[in-house]
Each structure stands twice: as structure tokens, then as C-alpha cells.
JSON list of C-alpha atoms in Angstrom, two decimals:
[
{"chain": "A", "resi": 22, "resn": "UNK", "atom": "CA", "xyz": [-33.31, 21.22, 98.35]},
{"chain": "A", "resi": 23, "resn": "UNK", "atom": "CA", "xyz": [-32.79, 20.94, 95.03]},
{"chain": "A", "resi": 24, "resn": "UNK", "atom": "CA", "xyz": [-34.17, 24.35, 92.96]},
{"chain": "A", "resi": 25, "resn": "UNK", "atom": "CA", "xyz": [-34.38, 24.25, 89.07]},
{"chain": "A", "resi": 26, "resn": "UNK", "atom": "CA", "xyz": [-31.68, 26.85, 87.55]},
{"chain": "A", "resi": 27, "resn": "UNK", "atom": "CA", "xyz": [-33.52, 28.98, 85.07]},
{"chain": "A", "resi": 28, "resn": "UNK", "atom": "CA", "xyz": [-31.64, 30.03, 82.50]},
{"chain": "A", "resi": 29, "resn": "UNK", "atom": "CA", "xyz": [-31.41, 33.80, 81.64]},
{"chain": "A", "resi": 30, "resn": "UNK", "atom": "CA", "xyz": [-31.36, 35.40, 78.12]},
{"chain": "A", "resi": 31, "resn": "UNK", "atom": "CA", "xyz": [-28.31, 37.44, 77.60]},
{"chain": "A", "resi": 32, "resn": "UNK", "atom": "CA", "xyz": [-28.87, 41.06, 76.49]},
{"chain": "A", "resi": 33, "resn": "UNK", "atom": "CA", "xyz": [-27.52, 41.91, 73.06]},
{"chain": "A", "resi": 34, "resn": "UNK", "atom": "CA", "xyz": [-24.73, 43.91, 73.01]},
{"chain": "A", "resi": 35, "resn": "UNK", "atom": "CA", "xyz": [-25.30, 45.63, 69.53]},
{"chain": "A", "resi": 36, "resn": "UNK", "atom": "CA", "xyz": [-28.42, 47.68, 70.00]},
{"chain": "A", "resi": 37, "resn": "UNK", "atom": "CA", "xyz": [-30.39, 45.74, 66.91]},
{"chain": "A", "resi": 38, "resn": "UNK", "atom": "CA", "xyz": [-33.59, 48.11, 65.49]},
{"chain": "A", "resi": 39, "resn": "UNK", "atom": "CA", "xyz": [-36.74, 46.44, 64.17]},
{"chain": "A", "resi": 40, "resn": "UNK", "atom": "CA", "xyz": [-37.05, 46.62, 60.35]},
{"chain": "A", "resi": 41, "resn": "UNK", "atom": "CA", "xyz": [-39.93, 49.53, 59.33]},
{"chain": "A", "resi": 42, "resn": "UNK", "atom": "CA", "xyz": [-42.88, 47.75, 57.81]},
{"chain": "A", "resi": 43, "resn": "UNK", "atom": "CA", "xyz": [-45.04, 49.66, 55.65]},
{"chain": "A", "resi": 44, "resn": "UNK", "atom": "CA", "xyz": [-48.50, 48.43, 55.24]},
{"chain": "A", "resi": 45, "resn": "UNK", "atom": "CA", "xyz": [-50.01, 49.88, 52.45]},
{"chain": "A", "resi": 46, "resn": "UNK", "atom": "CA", "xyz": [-53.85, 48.90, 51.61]},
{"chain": "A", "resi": 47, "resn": "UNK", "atom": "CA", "xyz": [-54.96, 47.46, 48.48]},
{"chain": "A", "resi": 48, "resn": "UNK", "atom": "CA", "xyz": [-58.67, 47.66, 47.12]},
{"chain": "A", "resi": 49, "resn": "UNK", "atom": "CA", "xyz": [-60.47, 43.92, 47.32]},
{"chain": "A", "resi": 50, "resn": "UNK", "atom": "CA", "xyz": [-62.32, 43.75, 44.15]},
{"chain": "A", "resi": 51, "resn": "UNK", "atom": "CA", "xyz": [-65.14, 41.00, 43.88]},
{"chain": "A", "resi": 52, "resn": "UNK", "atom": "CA", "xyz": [-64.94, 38.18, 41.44]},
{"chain": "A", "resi": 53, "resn": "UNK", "atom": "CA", "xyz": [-67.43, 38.09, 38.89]},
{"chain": "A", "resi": 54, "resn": "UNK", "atom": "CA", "xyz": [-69.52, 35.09, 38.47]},
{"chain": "A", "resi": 55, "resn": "UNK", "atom": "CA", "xyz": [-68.80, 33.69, 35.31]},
{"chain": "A", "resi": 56, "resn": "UNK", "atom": "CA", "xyz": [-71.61, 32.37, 32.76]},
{"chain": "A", "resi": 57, "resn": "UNK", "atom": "CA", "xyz": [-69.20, 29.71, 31.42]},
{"chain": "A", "resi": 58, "resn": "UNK", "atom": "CA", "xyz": [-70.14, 26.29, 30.40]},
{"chain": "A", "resi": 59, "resn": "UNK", "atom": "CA", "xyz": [-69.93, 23.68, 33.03]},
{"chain": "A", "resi": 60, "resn": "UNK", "atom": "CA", "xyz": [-66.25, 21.31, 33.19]},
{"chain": "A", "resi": 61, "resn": "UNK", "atom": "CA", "xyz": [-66.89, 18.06, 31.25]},
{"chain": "A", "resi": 62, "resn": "UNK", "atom": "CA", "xyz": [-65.68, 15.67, 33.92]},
{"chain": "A", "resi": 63, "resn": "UNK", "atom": "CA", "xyz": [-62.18, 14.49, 33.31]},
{"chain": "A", "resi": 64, "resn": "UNK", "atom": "CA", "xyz": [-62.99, 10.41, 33.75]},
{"chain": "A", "resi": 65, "resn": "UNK", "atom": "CA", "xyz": [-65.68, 8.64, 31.30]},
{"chain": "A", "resi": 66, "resn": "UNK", "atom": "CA", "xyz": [-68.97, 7.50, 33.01]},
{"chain": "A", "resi": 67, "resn": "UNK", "atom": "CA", "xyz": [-68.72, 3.58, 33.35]},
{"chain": "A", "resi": 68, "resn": "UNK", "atom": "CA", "xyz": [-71.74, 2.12, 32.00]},
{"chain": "A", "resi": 69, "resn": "UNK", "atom": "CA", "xyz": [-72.87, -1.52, 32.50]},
{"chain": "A", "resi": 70, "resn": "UNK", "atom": "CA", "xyz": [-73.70, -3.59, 29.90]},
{"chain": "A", "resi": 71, "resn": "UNK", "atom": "CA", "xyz": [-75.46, -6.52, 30.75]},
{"chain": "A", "resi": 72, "resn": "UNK", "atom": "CA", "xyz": [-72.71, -8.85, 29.66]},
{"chain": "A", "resi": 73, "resn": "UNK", "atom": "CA", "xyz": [-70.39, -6.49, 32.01]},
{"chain": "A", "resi": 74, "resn": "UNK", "atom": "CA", "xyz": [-72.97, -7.02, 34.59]},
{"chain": "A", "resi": 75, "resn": "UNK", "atom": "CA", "xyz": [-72.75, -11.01, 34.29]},
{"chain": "A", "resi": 76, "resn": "UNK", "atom": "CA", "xyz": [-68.59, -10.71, 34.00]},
{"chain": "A", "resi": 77, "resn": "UNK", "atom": "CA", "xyz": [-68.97, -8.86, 37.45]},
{"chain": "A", "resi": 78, "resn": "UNK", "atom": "CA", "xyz": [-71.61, -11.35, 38.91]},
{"chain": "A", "resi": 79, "resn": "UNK", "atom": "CA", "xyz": [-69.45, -13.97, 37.46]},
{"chain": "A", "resi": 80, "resn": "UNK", "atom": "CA", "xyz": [-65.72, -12.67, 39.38]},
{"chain": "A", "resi": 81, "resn": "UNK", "atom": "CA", "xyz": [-67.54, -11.95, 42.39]},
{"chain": "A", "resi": 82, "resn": "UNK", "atom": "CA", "xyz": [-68.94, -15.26, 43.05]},
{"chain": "A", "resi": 83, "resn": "UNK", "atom": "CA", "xyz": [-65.34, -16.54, 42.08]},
{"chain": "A", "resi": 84, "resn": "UNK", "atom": "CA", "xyz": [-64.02, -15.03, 44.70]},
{"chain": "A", "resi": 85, "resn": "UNK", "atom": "CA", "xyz": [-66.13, -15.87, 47.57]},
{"chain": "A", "resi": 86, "resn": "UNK", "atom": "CA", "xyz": [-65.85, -19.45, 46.37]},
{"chain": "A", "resi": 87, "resn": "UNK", "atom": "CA", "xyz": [-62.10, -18.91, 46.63]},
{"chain": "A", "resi": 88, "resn": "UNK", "atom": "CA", "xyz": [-61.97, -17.02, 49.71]},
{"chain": "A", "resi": 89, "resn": "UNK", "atom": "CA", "xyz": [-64.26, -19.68, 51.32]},
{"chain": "A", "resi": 90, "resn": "UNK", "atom": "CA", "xyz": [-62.69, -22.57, 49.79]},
{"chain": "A", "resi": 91, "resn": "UNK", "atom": "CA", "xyz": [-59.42, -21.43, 51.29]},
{"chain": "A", "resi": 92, "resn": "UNK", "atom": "CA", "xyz": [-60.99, -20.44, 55.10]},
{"chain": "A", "resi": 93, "resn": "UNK", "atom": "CA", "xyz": [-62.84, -24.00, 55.35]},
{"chain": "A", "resi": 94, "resn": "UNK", "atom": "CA", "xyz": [-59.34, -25.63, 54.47]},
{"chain": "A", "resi": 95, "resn": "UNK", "atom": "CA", "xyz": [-57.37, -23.35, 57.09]},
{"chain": "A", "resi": 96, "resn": "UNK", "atom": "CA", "xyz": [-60.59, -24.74, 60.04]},
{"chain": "A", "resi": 97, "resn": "UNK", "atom": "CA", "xyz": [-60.16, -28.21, 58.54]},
{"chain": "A", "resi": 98, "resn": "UNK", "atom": "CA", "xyz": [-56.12, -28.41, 59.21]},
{"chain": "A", "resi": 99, "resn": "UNK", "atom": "CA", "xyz": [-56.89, -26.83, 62.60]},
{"chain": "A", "resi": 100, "resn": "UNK", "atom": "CA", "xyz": [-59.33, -29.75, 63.56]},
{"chain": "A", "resi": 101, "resn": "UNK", "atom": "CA", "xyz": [-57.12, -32.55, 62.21]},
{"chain": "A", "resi": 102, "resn": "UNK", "atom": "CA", "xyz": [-54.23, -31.08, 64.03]},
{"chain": "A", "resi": 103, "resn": "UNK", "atom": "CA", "xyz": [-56.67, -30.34, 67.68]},
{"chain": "A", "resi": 104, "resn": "UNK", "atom": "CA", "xyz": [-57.19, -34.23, 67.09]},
{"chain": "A", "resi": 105, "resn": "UNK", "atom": "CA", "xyz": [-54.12, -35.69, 66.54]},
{"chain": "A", "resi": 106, "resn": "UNK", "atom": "CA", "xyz": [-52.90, -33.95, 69.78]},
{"chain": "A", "resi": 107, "resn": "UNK", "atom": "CA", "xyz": [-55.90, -34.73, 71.63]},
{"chain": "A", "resi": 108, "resn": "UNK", "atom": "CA", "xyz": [-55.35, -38.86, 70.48]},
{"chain": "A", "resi": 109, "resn": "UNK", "atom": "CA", "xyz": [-51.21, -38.19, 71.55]},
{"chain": "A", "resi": 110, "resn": "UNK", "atom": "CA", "xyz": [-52.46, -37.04, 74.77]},
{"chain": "A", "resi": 111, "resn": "UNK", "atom": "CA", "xyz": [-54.97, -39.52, 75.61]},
{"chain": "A", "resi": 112, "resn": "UNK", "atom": "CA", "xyz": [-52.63, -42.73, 74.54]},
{"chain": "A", "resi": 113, "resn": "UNK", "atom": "CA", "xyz": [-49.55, -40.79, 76.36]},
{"chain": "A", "resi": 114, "resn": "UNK", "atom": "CA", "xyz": [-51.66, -40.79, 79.47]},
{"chain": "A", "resi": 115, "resn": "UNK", "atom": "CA", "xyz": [-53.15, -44.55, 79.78]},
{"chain": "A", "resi": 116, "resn": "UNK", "atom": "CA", "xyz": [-49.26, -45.27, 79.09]},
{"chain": "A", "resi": 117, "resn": "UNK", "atom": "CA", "xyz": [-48.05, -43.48, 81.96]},
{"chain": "A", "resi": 118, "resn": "UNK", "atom": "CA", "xyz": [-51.08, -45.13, 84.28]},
{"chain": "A", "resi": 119, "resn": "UNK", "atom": "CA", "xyz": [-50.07, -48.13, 83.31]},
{"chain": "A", "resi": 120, "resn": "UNK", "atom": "CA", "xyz": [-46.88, -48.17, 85.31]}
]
């Protein structure tokens, strides 16, 4: 029924010659190992002081009060609201059975 056309490449009309590559060889030397001194490393090492330590202590218990603070007020205003529709419902409902 229906056949795929596939498409031909036209020939070139200008006979076109591949370019000549010469490959010459080179001689692989190996590196020497070098008896330097070690890099000093580019960033300082951080060192913890103990007043550091209690700053640290200190932020990190800041923030889980926070963070927890902030979560048990977001499950708080989710209760109050589940309530208030669950009191809507149940006084729209005796109101309707009432008629």
C-alpha cells in the first residue's frame, strides 16, 4: 500500500579528492616525578572555639524552635479550620431534617 520513499544522495558532479594527511610520530617522553613541596591548601582550616561551638549550638536550636514553632501553627490552623467545617456541616444538616 503505502511504501516509504527513501531518499537518494545525489552524486557530486565535481570529482572532490580527500585532503593528504600526514601523520608523523612524535616521541612520548615520561614526566618526571617532582620532589616539590606539597600545595598549602587554598581555604584556612576552620577551627572551633568553644564559644564558636556554643554560637553554633545556640543557632541551631534557634532554628528548630522556629521551624517547629511555625509547623505546629500551620497543624493548628488546619484543625480549627477541619472543625469549623465539621460544626457548619453538622448544624446545616439537623436544619435541613428539620423540614
Amino acid at each position: 500500500m503505502i511504501r516509504p520513499k527513501i531518499p537518494t544522495m545525489p552524486q557530486p558532479t565535481v570529482p572532490v579528492a580527500a585532503p593528504a594527511t600526514v601523520v608523523e610520530p612524535t616521541a612520548v617522553t615520561p614526566a618526571k616525578p617532582s620532589t616539590s613541596v606539597p600545595p598549602v591548601p587554598a581555604r584556612p582550616t576552620i577551627q572551633l572555639t568553644p564559644g564558636t561551638a556554643l554560637a553554633l549550638v545556640g543557632g541551631g536550636t534557634a532554628v528548630v524552635l522556629v521551624v517547629g514553632a511555625v509547623l505546629v501553627s500551620m497543624l493548628l490552623a488546619v484543625t480549627v479550620t477541619a472543625t469549623s467545617v465539621a460544626v457548619c456541616a453538622v448544624v446545616l444538616r439537623s436544619l435541613l431534617t428539620r423540614r
